[in-house]
mmCIF file of C-alpha atoms and ligand atoms in Angstrom:
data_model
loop_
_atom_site.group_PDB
_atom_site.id
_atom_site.type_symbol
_atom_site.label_atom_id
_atom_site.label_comp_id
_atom_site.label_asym_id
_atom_site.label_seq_id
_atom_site.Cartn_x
_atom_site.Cartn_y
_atom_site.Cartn_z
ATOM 1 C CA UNK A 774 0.000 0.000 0.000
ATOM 2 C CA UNK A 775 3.010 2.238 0.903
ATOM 3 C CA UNK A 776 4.413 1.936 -2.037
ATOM 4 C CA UNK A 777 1.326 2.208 -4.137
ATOM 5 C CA UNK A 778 1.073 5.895 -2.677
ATOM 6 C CA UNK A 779 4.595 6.659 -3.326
ATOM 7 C CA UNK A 780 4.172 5.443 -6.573
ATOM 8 C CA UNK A 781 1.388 7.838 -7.242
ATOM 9 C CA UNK A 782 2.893 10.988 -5.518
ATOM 10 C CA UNK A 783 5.900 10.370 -7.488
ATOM 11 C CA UNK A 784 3.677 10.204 -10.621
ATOM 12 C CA UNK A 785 2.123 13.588 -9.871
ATOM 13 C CA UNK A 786 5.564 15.025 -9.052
ATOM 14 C CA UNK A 787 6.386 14.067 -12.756
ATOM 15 C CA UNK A 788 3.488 15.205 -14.258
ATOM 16 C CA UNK A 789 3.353 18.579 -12.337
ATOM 17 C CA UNK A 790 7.007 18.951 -13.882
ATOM 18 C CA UNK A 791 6.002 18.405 -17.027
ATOM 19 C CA UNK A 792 3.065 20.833 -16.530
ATOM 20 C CA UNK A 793 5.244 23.485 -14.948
ATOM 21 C CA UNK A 794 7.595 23.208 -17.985
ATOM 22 C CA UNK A 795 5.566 23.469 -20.650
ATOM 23 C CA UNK A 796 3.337 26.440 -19.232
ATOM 24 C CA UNK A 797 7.534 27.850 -19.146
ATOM 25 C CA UNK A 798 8.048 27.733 -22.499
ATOM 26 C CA UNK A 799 4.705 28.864 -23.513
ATOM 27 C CA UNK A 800 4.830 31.970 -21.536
ATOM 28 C CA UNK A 801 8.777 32.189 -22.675
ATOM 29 C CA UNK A 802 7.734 32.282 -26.411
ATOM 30 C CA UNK A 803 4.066 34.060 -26.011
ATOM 31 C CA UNK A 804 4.132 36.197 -23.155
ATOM 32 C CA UNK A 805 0.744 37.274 -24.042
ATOM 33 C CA UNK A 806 -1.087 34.247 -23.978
ATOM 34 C CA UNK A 807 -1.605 31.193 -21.123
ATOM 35 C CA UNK A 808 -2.353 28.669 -23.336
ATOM 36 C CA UNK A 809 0.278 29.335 -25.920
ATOM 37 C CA UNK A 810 0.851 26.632 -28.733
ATOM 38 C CA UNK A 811 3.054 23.832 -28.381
ATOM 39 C CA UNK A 812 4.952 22.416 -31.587
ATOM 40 C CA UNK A 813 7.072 19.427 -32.094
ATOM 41 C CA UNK A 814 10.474 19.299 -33.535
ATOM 42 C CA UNK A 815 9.282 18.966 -36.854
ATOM 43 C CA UNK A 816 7.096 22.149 -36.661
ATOM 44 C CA UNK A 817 3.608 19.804 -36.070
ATOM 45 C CA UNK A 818 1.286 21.665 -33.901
ATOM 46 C CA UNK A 819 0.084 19.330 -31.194
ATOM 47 C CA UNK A 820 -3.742 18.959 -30.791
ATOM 48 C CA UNK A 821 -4.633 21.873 -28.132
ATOM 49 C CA UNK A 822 -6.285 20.161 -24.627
ATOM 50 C CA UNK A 823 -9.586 21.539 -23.318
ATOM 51 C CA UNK A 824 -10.566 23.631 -25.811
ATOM 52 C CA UNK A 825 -14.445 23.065 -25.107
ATOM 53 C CA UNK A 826 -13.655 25.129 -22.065
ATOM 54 C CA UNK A 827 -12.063 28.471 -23.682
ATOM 55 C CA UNK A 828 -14.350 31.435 -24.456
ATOM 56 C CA UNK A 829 -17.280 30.568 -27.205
ATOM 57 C CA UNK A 830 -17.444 33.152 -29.525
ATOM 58 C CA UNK A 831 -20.148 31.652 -32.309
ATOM 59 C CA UNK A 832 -21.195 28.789 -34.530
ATOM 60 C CA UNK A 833 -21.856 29.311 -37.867
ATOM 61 C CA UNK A 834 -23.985 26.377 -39.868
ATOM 62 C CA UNK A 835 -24.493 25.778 -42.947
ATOM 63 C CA UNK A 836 -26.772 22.285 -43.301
ATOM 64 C CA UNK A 837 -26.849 19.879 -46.137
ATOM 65 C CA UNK A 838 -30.605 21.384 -46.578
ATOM 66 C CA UNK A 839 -29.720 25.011 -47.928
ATOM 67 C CA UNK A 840 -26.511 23.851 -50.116
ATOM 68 C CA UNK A 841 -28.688 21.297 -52.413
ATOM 69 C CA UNK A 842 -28.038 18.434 -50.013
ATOM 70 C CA UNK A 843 -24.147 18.486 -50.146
ATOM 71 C CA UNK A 844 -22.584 21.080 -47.917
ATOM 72 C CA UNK A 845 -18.899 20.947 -47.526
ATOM 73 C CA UNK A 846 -19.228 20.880 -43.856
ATOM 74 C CA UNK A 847 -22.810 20.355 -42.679
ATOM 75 C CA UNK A 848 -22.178 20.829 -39.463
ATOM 76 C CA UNK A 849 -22.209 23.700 -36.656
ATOM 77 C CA UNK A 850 -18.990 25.450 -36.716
ATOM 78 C CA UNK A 851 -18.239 25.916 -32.715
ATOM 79 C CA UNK A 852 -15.603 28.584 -32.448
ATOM 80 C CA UNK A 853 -13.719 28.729 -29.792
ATOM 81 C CA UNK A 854 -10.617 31.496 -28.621
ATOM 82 C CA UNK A 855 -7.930 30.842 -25.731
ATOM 83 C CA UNK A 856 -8.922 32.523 -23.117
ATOM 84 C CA UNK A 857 -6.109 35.134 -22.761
ATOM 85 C CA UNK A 858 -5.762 35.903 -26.294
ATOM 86 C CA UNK A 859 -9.937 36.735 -25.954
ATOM 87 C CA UNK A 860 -9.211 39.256 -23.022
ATOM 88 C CA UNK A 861 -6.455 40.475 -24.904
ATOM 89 C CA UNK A 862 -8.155 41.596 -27.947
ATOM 90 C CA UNK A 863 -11.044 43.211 -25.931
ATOM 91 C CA UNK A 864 -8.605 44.971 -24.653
ATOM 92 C CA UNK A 865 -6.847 46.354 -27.152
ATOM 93 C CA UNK A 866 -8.250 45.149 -30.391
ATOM 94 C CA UNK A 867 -5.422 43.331 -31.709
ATOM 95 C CA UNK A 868 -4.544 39.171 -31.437
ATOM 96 C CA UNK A 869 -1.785 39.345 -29.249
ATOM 97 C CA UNK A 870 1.265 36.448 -30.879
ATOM 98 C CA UNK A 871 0.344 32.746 -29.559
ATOM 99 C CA UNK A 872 -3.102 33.529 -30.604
ATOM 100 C CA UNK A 873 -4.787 30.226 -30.922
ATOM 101 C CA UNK A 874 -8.834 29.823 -32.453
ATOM 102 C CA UNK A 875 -10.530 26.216 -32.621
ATOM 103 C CA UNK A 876 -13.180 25.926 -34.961
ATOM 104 C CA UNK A 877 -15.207 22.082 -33.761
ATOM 105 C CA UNK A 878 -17.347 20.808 -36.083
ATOM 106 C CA UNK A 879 -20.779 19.203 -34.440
ATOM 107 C CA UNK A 880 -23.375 17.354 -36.722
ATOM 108 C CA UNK A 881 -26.788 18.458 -36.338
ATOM 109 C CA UNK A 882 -29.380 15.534 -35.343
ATOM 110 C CA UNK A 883 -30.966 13.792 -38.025
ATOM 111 C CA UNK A 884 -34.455 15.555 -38.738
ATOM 112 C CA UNK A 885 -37.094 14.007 -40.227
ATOM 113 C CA UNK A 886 -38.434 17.108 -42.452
ATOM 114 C CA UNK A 887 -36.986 16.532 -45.949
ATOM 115 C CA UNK A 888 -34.494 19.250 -45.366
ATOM 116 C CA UNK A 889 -33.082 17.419 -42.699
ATOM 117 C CA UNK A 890 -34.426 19.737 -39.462
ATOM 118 C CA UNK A 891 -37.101 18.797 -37.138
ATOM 119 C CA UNK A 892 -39.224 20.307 -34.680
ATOM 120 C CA UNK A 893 -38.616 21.101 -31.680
ATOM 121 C CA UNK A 894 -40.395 22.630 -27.985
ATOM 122 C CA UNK A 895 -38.708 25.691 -29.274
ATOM 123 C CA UNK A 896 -39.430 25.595 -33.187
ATOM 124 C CA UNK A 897 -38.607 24.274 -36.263
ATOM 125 C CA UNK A 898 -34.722 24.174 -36.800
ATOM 126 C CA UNK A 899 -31.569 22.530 -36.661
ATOM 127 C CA UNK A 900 -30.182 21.180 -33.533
ATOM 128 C CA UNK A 901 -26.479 19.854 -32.314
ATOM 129 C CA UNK A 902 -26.327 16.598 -30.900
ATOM 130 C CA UNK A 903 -25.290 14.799 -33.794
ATOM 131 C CA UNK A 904 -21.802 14.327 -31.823
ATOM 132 C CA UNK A 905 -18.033 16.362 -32.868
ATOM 133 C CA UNK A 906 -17.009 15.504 -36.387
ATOM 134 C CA UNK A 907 -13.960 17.876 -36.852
ATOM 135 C CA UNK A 908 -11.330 20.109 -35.446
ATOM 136 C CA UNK A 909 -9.119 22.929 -37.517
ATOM 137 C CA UNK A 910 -6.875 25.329 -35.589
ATOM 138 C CA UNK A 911 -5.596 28.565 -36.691
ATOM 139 C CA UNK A 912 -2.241 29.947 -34.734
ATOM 140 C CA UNK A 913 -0.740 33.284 -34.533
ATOM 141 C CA UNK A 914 2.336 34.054 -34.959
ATOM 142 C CA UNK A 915 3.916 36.595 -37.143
ATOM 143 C CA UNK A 916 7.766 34.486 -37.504
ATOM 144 C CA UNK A 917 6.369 30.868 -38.332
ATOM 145 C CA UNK A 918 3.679 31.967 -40.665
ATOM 146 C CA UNK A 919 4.959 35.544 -41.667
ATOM 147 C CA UNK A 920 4.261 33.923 -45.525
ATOM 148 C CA UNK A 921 0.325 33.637 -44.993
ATOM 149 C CA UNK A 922 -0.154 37.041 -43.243
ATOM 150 C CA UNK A 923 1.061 35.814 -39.704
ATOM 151 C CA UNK A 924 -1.293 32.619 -39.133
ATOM 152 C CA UNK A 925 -0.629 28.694 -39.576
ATOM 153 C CA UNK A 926 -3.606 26.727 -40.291
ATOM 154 C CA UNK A 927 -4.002 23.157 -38.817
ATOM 155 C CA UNK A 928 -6.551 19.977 -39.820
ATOM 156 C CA UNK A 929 -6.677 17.853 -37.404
ATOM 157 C CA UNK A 930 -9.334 15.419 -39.110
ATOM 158 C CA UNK A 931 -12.521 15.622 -40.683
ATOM 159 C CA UNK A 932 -14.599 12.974 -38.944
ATOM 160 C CA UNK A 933 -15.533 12.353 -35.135
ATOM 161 C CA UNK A 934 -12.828 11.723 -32.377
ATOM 162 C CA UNK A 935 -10.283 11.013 -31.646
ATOM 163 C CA UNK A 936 -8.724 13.722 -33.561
ATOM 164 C CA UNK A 937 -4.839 13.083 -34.576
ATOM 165 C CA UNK A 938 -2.416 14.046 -32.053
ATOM 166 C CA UNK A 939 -0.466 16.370 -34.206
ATOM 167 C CA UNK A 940 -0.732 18.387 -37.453
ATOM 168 C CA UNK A 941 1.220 19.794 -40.003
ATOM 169 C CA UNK A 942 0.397 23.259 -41.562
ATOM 170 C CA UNK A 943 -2.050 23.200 -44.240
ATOM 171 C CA UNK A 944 -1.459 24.582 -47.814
ATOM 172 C CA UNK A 945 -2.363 28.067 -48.644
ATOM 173 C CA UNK A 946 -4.361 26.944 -50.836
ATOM 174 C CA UNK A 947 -6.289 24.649 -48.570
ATOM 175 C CA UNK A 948 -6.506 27.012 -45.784
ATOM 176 C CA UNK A 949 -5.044 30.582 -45.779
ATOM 177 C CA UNK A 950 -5.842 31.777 -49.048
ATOM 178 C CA UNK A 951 -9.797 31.951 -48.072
ATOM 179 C CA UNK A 952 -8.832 33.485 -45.511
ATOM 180 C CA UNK A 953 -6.719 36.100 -46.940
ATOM 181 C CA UNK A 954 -9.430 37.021 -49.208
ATOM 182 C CA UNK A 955 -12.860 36.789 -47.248
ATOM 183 C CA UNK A 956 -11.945 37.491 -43.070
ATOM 184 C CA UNK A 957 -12.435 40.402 -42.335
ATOM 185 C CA UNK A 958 -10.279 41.457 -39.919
ATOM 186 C CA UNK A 959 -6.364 40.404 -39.386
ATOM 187 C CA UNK A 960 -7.346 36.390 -40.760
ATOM 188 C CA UNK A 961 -10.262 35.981 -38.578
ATOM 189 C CA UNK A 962 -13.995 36.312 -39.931
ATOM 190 C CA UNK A 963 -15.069 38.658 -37.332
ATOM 191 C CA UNK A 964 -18.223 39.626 -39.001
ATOM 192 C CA UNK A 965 -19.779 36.512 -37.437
ATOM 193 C CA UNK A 966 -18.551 36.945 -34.200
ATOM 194 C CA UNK A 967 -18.142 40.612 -33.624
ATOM 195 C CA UNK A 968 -20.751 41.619 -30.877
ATOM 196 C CA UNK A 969 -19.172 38.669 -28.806
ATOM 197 C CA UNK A 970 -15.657 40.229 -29.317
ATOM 198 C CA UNK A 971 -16.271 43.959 -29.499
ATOM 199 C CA UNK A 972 -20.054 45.469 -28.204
ATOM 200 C CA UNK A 973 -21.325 43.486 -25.588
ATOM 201 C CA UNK A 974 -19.740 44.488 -22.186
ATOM 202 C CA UNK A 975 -18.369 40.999 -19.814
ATOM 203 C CA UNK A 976 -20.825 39.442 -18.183
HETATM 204 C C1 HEC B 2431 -13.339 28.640 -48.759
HETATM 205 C C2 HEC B 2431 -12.973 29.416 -47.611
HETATM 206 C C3 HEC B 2431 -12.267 28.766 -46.415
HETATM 207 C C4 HEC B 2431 -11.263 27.832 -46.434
HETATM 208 C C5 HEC B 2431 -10.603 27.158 -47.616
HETATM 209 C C6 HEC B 2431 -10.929 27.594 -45.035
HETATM 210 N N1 HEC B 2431 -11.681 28.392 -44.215
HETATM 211 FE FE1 HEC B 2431 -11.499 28.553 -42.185
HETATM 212 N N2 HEC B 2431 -13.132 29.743 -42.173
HETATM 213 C C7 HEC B 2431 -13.866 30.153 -43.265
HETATM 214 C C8 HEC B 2431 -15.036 30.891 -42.820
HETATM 215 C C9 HEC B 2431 -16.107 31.523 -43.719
HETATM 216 C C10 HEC B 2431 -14.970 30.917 -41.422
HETATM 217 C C11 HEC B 2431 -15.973 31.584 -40.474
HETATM 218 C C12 HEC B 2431 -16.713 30.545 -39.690
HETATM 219 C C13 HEC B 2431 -17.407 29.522 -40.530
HETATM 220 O O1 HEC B 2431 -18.260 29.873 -41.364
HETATM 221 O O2 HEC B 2431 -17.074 28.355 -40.357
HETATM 222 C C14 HEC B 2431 -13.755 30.190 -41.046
HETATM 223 C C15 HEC B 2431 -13.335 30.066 -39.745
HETATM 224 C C16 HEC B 2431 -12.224 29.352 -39.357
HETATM 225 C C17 HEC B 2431 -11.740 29.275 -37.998
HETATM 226 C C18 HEC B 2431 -12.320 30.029 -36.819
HETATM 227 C C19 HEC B 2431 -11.639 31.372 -36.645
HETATM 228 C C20 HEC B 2431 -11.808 32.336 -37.790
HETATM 229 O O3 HEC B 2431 -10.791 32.648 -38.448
HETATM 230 O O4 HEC B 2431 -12.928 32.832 -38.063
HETATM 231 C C21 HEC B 2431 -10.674 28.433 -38.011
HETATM 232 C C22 HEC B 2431 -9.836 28.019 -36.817
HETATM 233 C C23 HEC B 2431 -10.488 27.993 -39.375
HETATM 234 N N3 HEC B 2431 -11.439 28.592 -40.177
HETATM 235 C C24 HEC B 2431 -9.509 27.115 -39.784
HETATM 236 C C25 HEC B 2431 -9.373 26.684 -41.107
HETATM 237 C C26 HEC B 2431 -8.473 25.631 -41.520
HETATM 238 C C27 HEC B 2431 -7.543 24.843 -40.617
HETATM 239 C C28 HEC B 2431 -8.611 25.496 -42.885
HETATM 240 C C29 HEC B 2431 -7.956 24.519 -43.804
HETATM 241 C C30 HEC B 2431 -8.012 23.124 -43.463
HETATM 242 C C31 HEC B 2431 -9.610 26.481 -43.306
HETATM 243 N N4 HEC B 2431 -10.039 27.177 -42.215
HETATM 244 C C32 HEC B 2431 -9.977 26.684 -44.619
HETATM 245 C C33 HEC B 2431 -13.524 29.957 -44.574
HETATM 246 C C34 HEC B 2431 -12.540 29.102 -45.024
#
């Protein structure tokens, strides 16, 4: 029994370490951030932990029933920002470097009306439940991706959990070039989530 509880403290020692290290070289390389990005030695970005619980700033959908039963991603889009980089741009309008955004896909349920929403106690709609089925990540920062206007953009899958562990940068073509040319705002379409991020004082 004694050593079962040794065993474990010295577990926890070791993973405290590890915690304590890594928050180091976050806050080393992104002093503005507390969840900074973490990338491998071959320049993958690791899947980001706990992103469900960073700030929620929207989720755009766009169902398989208004794009002629074949949307390109039929799902909600759940945005989410890291908590610090959120504070940090109502602050001073600007995504501070270590900026990290998760967009989570989440199917809608299966409705029986032929354009695939149902009805519900609250109206007739489409509603999430249909489980995660995606994760992309953009990144800030203006030395790794100075080529596609100072963000990376990472796929981490297309289809529901578990997500791969790591990702390497997507294309331009696949990812940053929309971007460039549609967001409105430094990458980041902003027009969608704008009261969230600008108007509405904190709760
Ligand atoms: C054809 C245009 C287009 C392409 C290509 C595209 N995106 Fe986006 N992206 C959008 C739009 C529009 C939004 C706004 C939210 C939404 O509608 O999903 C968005 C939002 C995002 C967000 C949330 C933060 C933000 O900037 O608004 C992330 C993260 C993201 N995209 C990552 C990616 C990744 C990773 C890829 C490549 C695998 C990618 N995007 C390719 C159009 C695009």
């Amino acid at each position: 029994m004694k050593s079962l509880i040794l065993n474990r403290s010295t577990a926890l020692a070791i993973t405290a370490c590890i915690g304590l290290y890594a928050a180091g070289a976050h806050s080393a390389d992104y002093p503005d951030v507390k969840i900074g990005p973490t990338f491998n030695e071959k320049g993958q970005l690791v899947q980001p932990k706990d992103f469900r619980k960073w700030v929620f700033i929207g989720a755009p959908l766009t169902p398989n029933g208004l794009n002629n039963g074949n949307a390109g991603f039929p799902e909600f889009h759940n945005v989410y920002v890291e908590p610090a980089a959120f504070e940090q741009y109502r602050k001073t309008g600007t995504w501070p470097e270590g900026t990290m955004m998760v967009k989570e896909l989440h199917l809608t349920q299966k409705g029986p009306l032929p354009d695939g929403s149902s009805v519900e106690p609250s109206g007739r709609g489409y509603f999430p439940g249909g489980g995660p089925s995606g994760l992309d990540v953009s990144v800030k920062d203006s030395k790794r991706f100075a080529k596609t206007k100072n963000w990376g953009y990472f796929n981490f899958g297309h289809h529901s959990p578990p997500y791969s562990a790591v990702s390497t940068e997507s294309p331009k073509e696949a990812c940053a070039g929309c971007h460039i040319d549609n967001a409105k705002e430094d990458m980041v379409y902003i027009q969608f989530y704008e009261p969230v991020l600008t108007a509405l004082p904190l709760p």
